[in-house]
Amino acid sequence: MSLLGAGLRALRGARLGAVRAMSSLEPALDPALASLASLQVTRPREHVLHVELNRPHKRNAMDSAFWREMVLCFGAIAQDSSCRAVIISGAGAVFSSGIDLASLGAEVMALPGDDAARRSWNLRRKIRDFQESFTAMEKCPKPVIAAIHGACVGAGVDLISACDIRFCSQDAWFQVKEVDIGLAADVGTLQRLPKIVGSQSLVNELALTARRMMAPEAHSCGLVSRVFADKAALLAGALEVAVAIAARSPVAVQGTKVNLLFSRDHSVPEGLRYMATWNMAMLQTDDIAKSVQATLDKKGLEDVPFAKL
């Protein structure tokens, strides 16, 4: 956590100092989040949670515990009314080296089934469980910011593809690695990456060749929206954006995420109808009057006491 501490110090200022002072009023973490084996969850600012992949000795390879704990973690965050934004990063030298192949092999070998059909049925269920580990993060109504440094390989790309905002450091690199180990990526990259990166040709190239994509190319193609000098600056930048999101009305922020995801997967007319139905209730929030009054009074939204959601 020392690098995150350096990031926090880099953001000193009167406004953020006020936010830091209020953070002491935040409730304790859900006990379920405090006892995870593969993830470490902290609260660096009021209304902001930091989820850290926490197997640095294994380059944050994703073992059996990780897949279960991601669902548990983001299910709890979705229900945490005090959380308004999330940062996800990796401890140690890299973001993630992808799936822990030894752990995966043991799980596949242990699948029950008396014949090919039954074994296939159980394998499909296992794959769907793995997929849900990242879909749970996407479905969580709190915006998730991925802060990527060093290697982001295989399932690491699946993970960040399910995040709402992606930043990286200059040393970051990305690799859709699965074809190199004899399989097609099956937990989200092939479904989400084409909707993030503007070029289907580039997605096809990355997925079919497993070549590395470095930070400048990731930025130019739209996989990440900002590149920072190093990990400390990356975490500081991610925290600054998370604090800005958390200062806005949670009704507005979470409604925006839900509708952005709906519109991604539906036509424009369907998205507009969904939005109208959504806002026929949500426009009745007191948060609108509070936000408008703050603007008229030339106050920052961080000074507005929005109710929890």
GROMACS .gro file of C-alpha atoms in nm:
model
  309
    1MET     CA    1   0.000   0.000   0.000
    2SER     CA    2   0.299   0.234   0.007
    3LEU     CA    3   0.248   0.333  -0.356
    4LEU     CA    4  -0.114   0.419  -0.287
    5GLY     CA    5   0.005   0.628   0.006
    6ALA     CA    6   0.240   0.811  -0.228
    7GLY     CA    7  -0.053   0.870  -0.460
    8LEU     CA    8  -0.261   1.013  -0.180
    9ARG     CA    9   0.015   1.252  -0.079
   10ALA     CA   10   0.040   1.369  -0.439
   11LEU     CA   11  -0.323   1.482  -0.422
   12ARG     CA   12  -0.293   1.713  -0.122
   13GLY     CA   13  -0.503   2.025  -0.144
   14ALA     CA   14  -0.770   2.215   0.042
   15ARG     CA   15  -1.064   2.039  -0.122
   16LEU     CA   16  -0.928   1.687  -0.091
   17GLY     CA   17  -0.811   1.764   0.260
   18ALA     CA   18  -1.172   1.833   0.351
   19VAL     CA   19  -1.277   1.503   0.197
   20ARG     CA   20  -1.004   1.324   0.393
   21ALA     CA   21  -1.130   1.482   0.716
   22MET     CA   22  -1.479   1.349   0.650
   23SER     CA   23  -1.353   0.997   0.578
   24SER     CA   24  -1.337   0.925   0.951
   25LEU     CA   25  -1.717   0.923   0.948
   26GLU     CA   26  -1.724   0.629   0.707
   27PRO     CA   27  -1.849   0.297   0.848
   28ALA     CA   28  -1.617   0.002   0.890
   29LEU     CA   29  -1.571  -0.232   0.597
   30ASP     CA   30  -1.812  -0.521   0.560
   31PRO     CA   31  -1.646  -0.811   0.748
   32ALA     CA   32  -1.684  -1.021   0.432
   33LEU     CA   33  -1.459  -0.775   0.248
   34ALA     CA   34  -1.199  -0.769   0.524
   35SER     CA   35  -1.133  -1.143   0.516
   36LEU     CA   36  -1.069  -1.214   0.147
   37ALA     CA   37  -0.767  -1.425   0.053
   38SER     CA   38  -0.700  -1.304  -0.303
   39LEU     CA   39  -0.824  -0.946  -0.275
   40GLN     CA   40  -0.752  -0.661  -0.036
   41VAL     CA   41  -1.022  -0.398   0.008
   42THR     CA   42  -0.955  -0.059   0.167
   43ARG     CA   43  -1.133   0.276   0.185
   44PRO     CA   44  -0.883   0.548   0.083
   45ARG     CA   45  -1.145   0.826   0.071
   46GLU     CA   46  -1.502   0.886   0.172
   47HIS     CA   47  -1.736   0.685  -0.053
   48VAL     CA   48  -1.441   0.527  -0.243
   49LEU     CA   49  -1.323   0.164  -0.215
   50HIS     CA   50  -0.993   0.030  -0.345
   51VAL     CA   51  -0.994  -0.337  -0.447
   52GLU     CA   52  -0.642  -0.473  -0.493
   53LEU     CA   53  -0.555  -0.806  -0.654
   54ASN     CA   54  -0.344  -0.938  -0.371
   55ARG     CA   55  -0.123  -1.229  -0.481
   56PRO     CA   56   0.193  -1.033  -0.568
   57HIS     CA   57   0.414  -1.339  -0.511
   58LYS     CA   58   0.220  -1.509  -0.794
   59ARG     CA   59   0.204  -1.199  -1.016
   60ASN     CA   60  -0.163  -1.175  -0.919
   61ALA     CA   61  -0.250  -1.495  -1.104
   62MET     CA   62  -0.619  -1.576  -1.058
   63ASP     CA   63  -0.665  -1.890  -0.847
   64SER     CA   64  -0.980  -2.070  -0.732
   65ALA     CA   65  -1.033  -1.830  -0.441
   66PHE     CA   66  -1.015  -1.528  -0.672
   67TRP     CA   67  -1.309  -1.634  -0.890
   68ARG     CA   68  -1.534  -1.690  -0.589
   69GLU     CA   69  -1.420  -1.378  -0.407
   70MET     CA   70  -1.479  -1.142  -0.700
   71VAL     CA   71  -1.848  -1.234  -0.697
   72LEU     CA   72  -1.865  -1.199  -0.320
   73CYS     CA   73  -1.668  -0.872  -0.321
   74PHE     CA   74  -1.866  -0.690  -0.587
   75GLY     CA   75  -2.195  -0.827  -0.460
   76ALA     CA   76  -2.114  -0.670  -0.124
   77ILE     CA   77  -1.999  -0.344  -0.287
   78ALA     CA   78  -2.321  -0.326  -0.488
   79GLN     CA   79  -2.515  -0.334  -0.159
   80ASP     CA   80  -2.281  -0.092   0.024
   81SER     CA   81  -2.478   0.233   0.037
   82SER     CA   82  -2.170   0.427   0.152
   83CYS     CA   83  -1.967   0.333  -0.160
   84ARG     CA   84  -2.003   0.546  -0.473
   85ALA     CA   85  -1.690   0.457  -0.675
   86VAL     CA   86  -1.436   0.173  -0.689
   87ILE     CA   87  -1.071   0.148  -0.796
   88ILE     CA   88  -0.927  -0.192  -0.890
   89SER     CA   89  -0.551  -0.241  -0.917
   90GLY     CA   90  -0.282  -0.506  -0.868
   91ALA     CA   91  -0.036  -0.540  -0.580
   92GLY     CA   92   0.332  -0.580  -0.657
   93ALA     CA   93   0.509  -0.553  -0.991
   94VAL     CA   94   0.221  -0.625  -1.231
   95PHE     CA   95  -0.155  -0.591  -1.260
   96SER     CA   96  -0.217  -0.959  -1.337
   97SER     CA   97  -0.053  -1.248  -1.521
   98GLY     CA   98  -0.396  -1.400  -1.584
   99ILE     CA   99  -0.535  -1.737  -1.482
  100ASP     CA  100  -0.339  -1.953  -1.241
  101LEU     CA  101  -0.300  -2.251  -1.473
  102ALA     CA  102  -0.219  -2.499  -1.197
  103SER     CA  103  -0.534  -2.402  -1.005
  104LEU     CA  104  -0.746  -2.410  -1.321
  105GLY     CA  105  -0.611  -2.752  -1.421
  106ALA     CA  106  -0.694  -2.897  -1.081
  107GLU     CA  107  -1.050  -2.763  -1.101
  108VAL     CA  108  -1.109  -2.900  -1.450
  109MET     CA  109  -0.966  -3.240  -1.359
  110ALA     CA  110  -1.195  -3.257  -1.055
  111LEU     CA  111  -1.515  -3.195  -1.251
  112PRO     CA  112  -1.760  -3.484  -1.207
  113GLY     CA  113  -1.930  -3.673  -1.489
  114ASP     CA  114  -1.972  -4.032  -1.601
  115ASP     CA  115  -1.949  -3.952  -1.971
  116ALA     CA  116  -1.855  -3.671  -2.211
  117ALA     CA  117  -2.199  -3.510  -2.201
  118ARG     CA  118  -2.206  -3.488  -1.823
  119ARG     CA  119  -1.849  -3.368  -1.796
  120SER     CA  120  -1.923  -3.107  -2.064
  121TRP     CA  121  -2.233  -2.993  -1.876
  122ASN     CA  122  -2.032  -2.940  -1.560
  123LEU     CA  123  -1.749  -2.769  -1.748
  124ARG     CA  124  -1.997  -2.528  -1.904
  125ARG     CA  125  -2.130  -2.449  -1.557
  126LYS     CA  126  -1.775  -2.384  -1.434
  127ILE     CA  127  -1.705  -2.149  -1.728
  128ARG     CA  128  -2.028  -1.963  -1.655
  129ASP     CA  129  -1.919  -1.925  -1.292
  130PHE     CA  130  -1.587  -1.778  -1.409
  131GLN     CA  131  -1.772  -1.539  -1.642
  132GLU     CA  132  -1.991  -1.421  -1.357
  133SER     CA  133  -1.678  -1.317  -1.163
  134PHE     CA  134  -1.630  -1.025  -1.403
  135THR     CA  135  -1.995  -0.975  -1.492
  136ALA     CA  136  -2.056  -0.911  -1.120
  137MET     CA  137  -1.820  -0.615  -1.145
  138GLU     CA  138  -1.993  -0.489  -1.459
  139LYS     CA  139  -2.339  -0.528  -1.301
  140CYS     CA  140  -2.231  -0.348  -0.982
  141PRO     CA  141  -2.394  -0.004  -1.013
  142LYS     CA  142  -2.090   0.172  -0.865
  143PRO     CA  143  -1.845   0.288  -1.139
  144VAL     CA  144  -1.525   0.081  -1.141
  145ILE     CA  145  -1.191   0.237  -1.243
  146ALA     CA  146  -0.916  -0.005  -1.348
  147ALA     CA  147  -0.563   0.117  -1.266
  148ILE     CA  148  -0.330  -0.106  -1.469
  149HIS     CA  149   0.048  -0.123  -1.436
  150GLY     CA  150   0.296  -0.373  -1.577
  151ALA     CA  151   0.158  -0.689  -1.734
  152CYS     CA  152  -0.214  -0.734  -1.796
  153VAL     CA  153  -0.238  -1.079  -1.952
  154GLY     CA  154  -0.516  -1.319  -2.047
  155ALA     CA  155  -0.789  -1.304  -1.785
  156GLY     CA  156  -0.646  -0.967  -1.680
  157VAL     CA  157  -0.775  -0.830  -2.011
  158ASP     CA  158  -1.110  -1.000  -1.947
  159LEU     CA  159  -1.123  -0.823  -1.611
  160ILE     CA  160  -1.044  -0.473  -1.730
  161SER     CA  161  -1.286  -0.509  -2.023
  162ALA     CA  162  -1.565  -0.528  -1.764
  163CYS     CA  163  -1.456  -0.203  -1.594
  164ASP     CA  164  -1.612   0.136  -1.666
  165ILE     CA  165  -1.292   0.343  -1.687
  166ARG     CA  166  -0.942   0.219  -1.765
  167PHE     CA  167  -0.617   0.403  -1.686
  168CYS     CA  168  -0.264   0.264  -1.713
  169SER     CA  169   0.098   0.351  -1.642
  170GLN     CA  170   0.361   0.386  -1.913
  171ASP     CA  171   0.505   0.043  -1.834
  172ALA     CA  172   0.171  -0.135  -1.884
  173TRP     CA  173   0.124  -0.391  -2.158
  174PHE     CA  174  -0.172  -0.603  -2.260
  175GLN     CA  175  -0.193  -0.950  -2.409
  176VAL     CA  176  -0.492  -1.165  -2.507
  177LYS     CA  177  -0.290  -1.475  -2.432
  178GLU     CA  178  -0.541  -1.758  -2.461
  179VAL     CA  179  -0.457  -1.882  -2.813
  180ASP     CA  180  -0.100  -1.941  -2.694
  181ILE     CA  181  -0.229  -2.199  -2.446
  182GLY     CA  182  -0.468  -2.367  -2.688
  183LEU     CA  183  -0.805  -2.211  -2.612
  184ALA     CA  184  -1.032  -1.923  -2.706
  185ALA     CA  185  -1.072  -1.650  -2.443
  186ASP     CA  186  -1.396  -1.739  -2.266
  187VAL     CA  187  -1.461  -1.497  -1.979
  188GLY     CA  188  -1.537  -1.172  -2.158
  189THR     CA  189  -1.258  -1.036  -2.378
  190LEU     CA  190  -1.404  -1.157  -2.709
  191GLN     CA  191  -1.746  -1.018  -2.618
  192ARG     CA  192  -1.651  -0.684  -2.459
  193LEU     CA  193  -1.328  -0.577  -2.627
  194PRO     CA  194  -1.484  -0.522  -2.973
  195LYS     CA  195  -1.725  -0.274  -2.810
  196ILE     CA  196  -1.439  -0.086  -2.643
  197VAL     CA  197  -1.177  -0.073  -2.919
  198GLY     CA  198  -1.287   0.099  -3.238
  199SER     CA  199  -1.124  -0.148  -3.477
  200GLN     CA  200  -1.256  -0.501  -3.520
  201SER     CA  201  -0.942  -0.575  -3.721
  202LEU     CA  202  -0.722  -0.480  -3.426
  203VAL     CA  203  -0.927  -0.692  -3.184
  204ASN     CA  204  -0.904  -0.988  -3.423
  205GLU     CA  205  -0.528  -0.942  -3.457
  206LEU     CA  206  -0.471  -0.925  -3.082
  207ALA     CA  207  -0.694  -1.227  -3.012
  208LEU     CA  208  -0.557  -1.443  -3.295
  209THR     CA  209  -0.185  -1.370  -3.255
  210ALA     CA  210  -0.152  -1.308  -2.878
  211ARG     CA  211   0.090  -1.023  -2.949
  212ARG     CA  212   0.160  -0.767  -2.680
  213MET     CA  213   0.004  -0.423  -2.700
  214MET     CA  214   0.198  -0.153  -2.520
  215ALA     CA  215   0.054   0.145  -2.334
  216PRO     CA  216   0.076   0.402  -2.619
  217GLU     CA  217  -0.118   0.175  -2.855
  218ALA     CA  218  -0.371   0.092  -2.582
  219HIS     CA  219  -0.429   0.464  -2.543
  220SER     CA  220  -0.452   0.540  -2.913
  221CYS     CA  221  -0.707   0.262  -2.976
  222GLY     CA  222  -0.924   0.358  -2.680
  223LEU     CA  223  -0.864   0.063  -2.449
  224VAL     CA  224  -0.742   0.311  -2.185
  225SER     CA  225  -0.831   0.679  -2.162
  226ARG     CA  226  -0.521   0.802  -1.976
  227VAL     CA  227  -0.157   0.697  -1.940
  228PHE     CA  228   0.042   0.799  -1.631
  229ALA     CA  229   0.416   0.812  -1.571
  230ASP     CA  230   0.431   0.537  -1.309
  231LYS     CA  231   0.221   0.336  -1.065
  232ALA     CA  232   0.215   0.606  -0.797
  233ALA     CA  233   0.088   0.867  -1.043
  234LEU     CA  234  -0.159   0.613  -1.184
  235LEU     CA  235  -0.314   0.542  -0.844
  236ALA     CA  236  -0.324   0.911  -0.760
  237GLY     CA  237  -0.500   0.986  -1.089
  238ALA     CA  238  -0.748   0.702  -1.042
  239LEU     CA  239  -0.823   0.823  -0.689
  240GLU     CA  240  -0.878   1.179  -0.808
  241VAL     CA  241  -1.135   1.060  -1.063
  242ALA     CA  242  -1.300   0.830  -0.807
  243VAL     CA  243  -1.332   1.120  -0.563
  244ALA     CA  244  -1.486   1.336  -0.839
  245ILE     CA  245  -1.740   1.063  -0.919
  246ALA     CA  246  -1.818   1.013  -0.550
  247ALA     CA  247  -1.892   1.385  -0.512
  248ARG     CA  248  -2.182   1.362  -0.757
  249SER     CA  249  -2.535   1.246  -0.682
  250PRO     CA  250  -2.533   0.866  -0.646
  251VAL     CA  251  -2.876   0.859  -0.810
  252ALA     CA  252  -2.731   1.034  -1.115
  253VAL     CA  253  -2.404   0.838  -1.124
  254GLN     CA  254  -2.549   0.492  -1.080
  255GLY     CA  255  -2.835   0.567  -1.318
  256THR     CA  256  -2.581   0.681  -1.575
  257LYS     CA  257  -2.384   0.355  -1.547
  258VAL     CA  258  -2.695   0.139  -1.573
  259ASN     CA  259  -2.817   0.323  -1.883
  260LEU     CA  260  -2.477   0.330  -2.052
  261LEU     CA  261  -2.457  -0.049  -2.021
  262PHE     CA  262  -2.813  -0.096  -2.142
  263SER     CA  263  -2.754   0.127  -2.445
  264ARG     CA  264  -2.431  -0.058  -2.531
  265ASP     CA  265  -2.628  -0.378  -2.581
  266HIS     CA  266  -2.948  -0.238  -2.735
  267SER     CA  267  -3.060  -0.017  -3.021
  268VAL     CA  268  -3.091   0.360  -2.987
  269PRO     CA  269  -3.475   0.351  -2.977
  270GLU     CA  270  -3.465   0.079  -2.708
  271GLY     CA  271  -3.212   0.279  -2.508
  272LEU     CA  272  -3.424   0.594  -2.527
  273ARG     CA  273  -3.737   0.410  -2.411
  274TYR     CA  274  -3.545   0.255  -2.121
  275MET     CA  275  -3.404   0.596  -2.026
  276ALA     CA  276  -3.748   0.756  -2.027
  277THR     CA  277  -3.885   0.482  -1.803
  278TRP     CA  278  -3.584   0.509  -1.573
  279ASN     CA  279  -3.604   0.886  -1.533
  280MET     CA  280  -3.980   0.903  -1.485
  281ALA     CA  281  -3.893   0.798  -1.130
  282MET     CA  282  -3.536   0.918  -1.086
  283LEU     CA  283  -3.607   1.279  -1.191
  284GLN     CA  284  -3.808   1.308  -0.870
  285THR     CA  285  -3.495   1.291  -0.654
  286ASP     CA  286  -3.405   1.574  -0.418
  287ASP     CA  287  -3.049   1.546  -0.553
  288ILE     CA  288  -3.142   1.759  -0.855
  289ALA     CA  289  -3.249   2.055  -0.643
  290LYS     CA  290  -2.937   2.018  -0.427
  291SER     CA  291  -2.708   2.004  -0.732
  292VAL     CA  292  -2.871   2.302  -0.900
  293GLN     CA  293  -2.857   2.506  -0.578
  294ALA     CA  294  -2.487   2.428  -0.537
  295THR     CA  295  -2.427   2.551  -0.891
  296LEU     CA  296  -2.622   2.871  -0.826
  297ASP     CA  297  -2.429   2.924  -0.504
  298LYS     CA  298  -2.100   2.859  -0.686
  299LYS     CA  299  -2.021   2.571  -0.451
  300GLY     CA  300  -1.850   2.246  -0.533
  301LEU     CA  301  -2.060   1.929  -0.532
  302GLU     CA  302  -1.827   1.780  -0.272
  303ASP     CA  303  -1.996   2.013  -0.024
  304VAL     CA  304  -2.344   1.875  -0.099
  305PRO     CA  305  -2.467   1.615   0.156
  306PHE     CA  306  -2.629   1.368  -0.084
  307ALA     CA  307  -2.813   1.086   0.093
  308LYS     CA  308  -2.679   0.734   0.064
  309LEU     CA  309  -2.823   0.508  -0.204
   0.00000   0.00000   0.00000
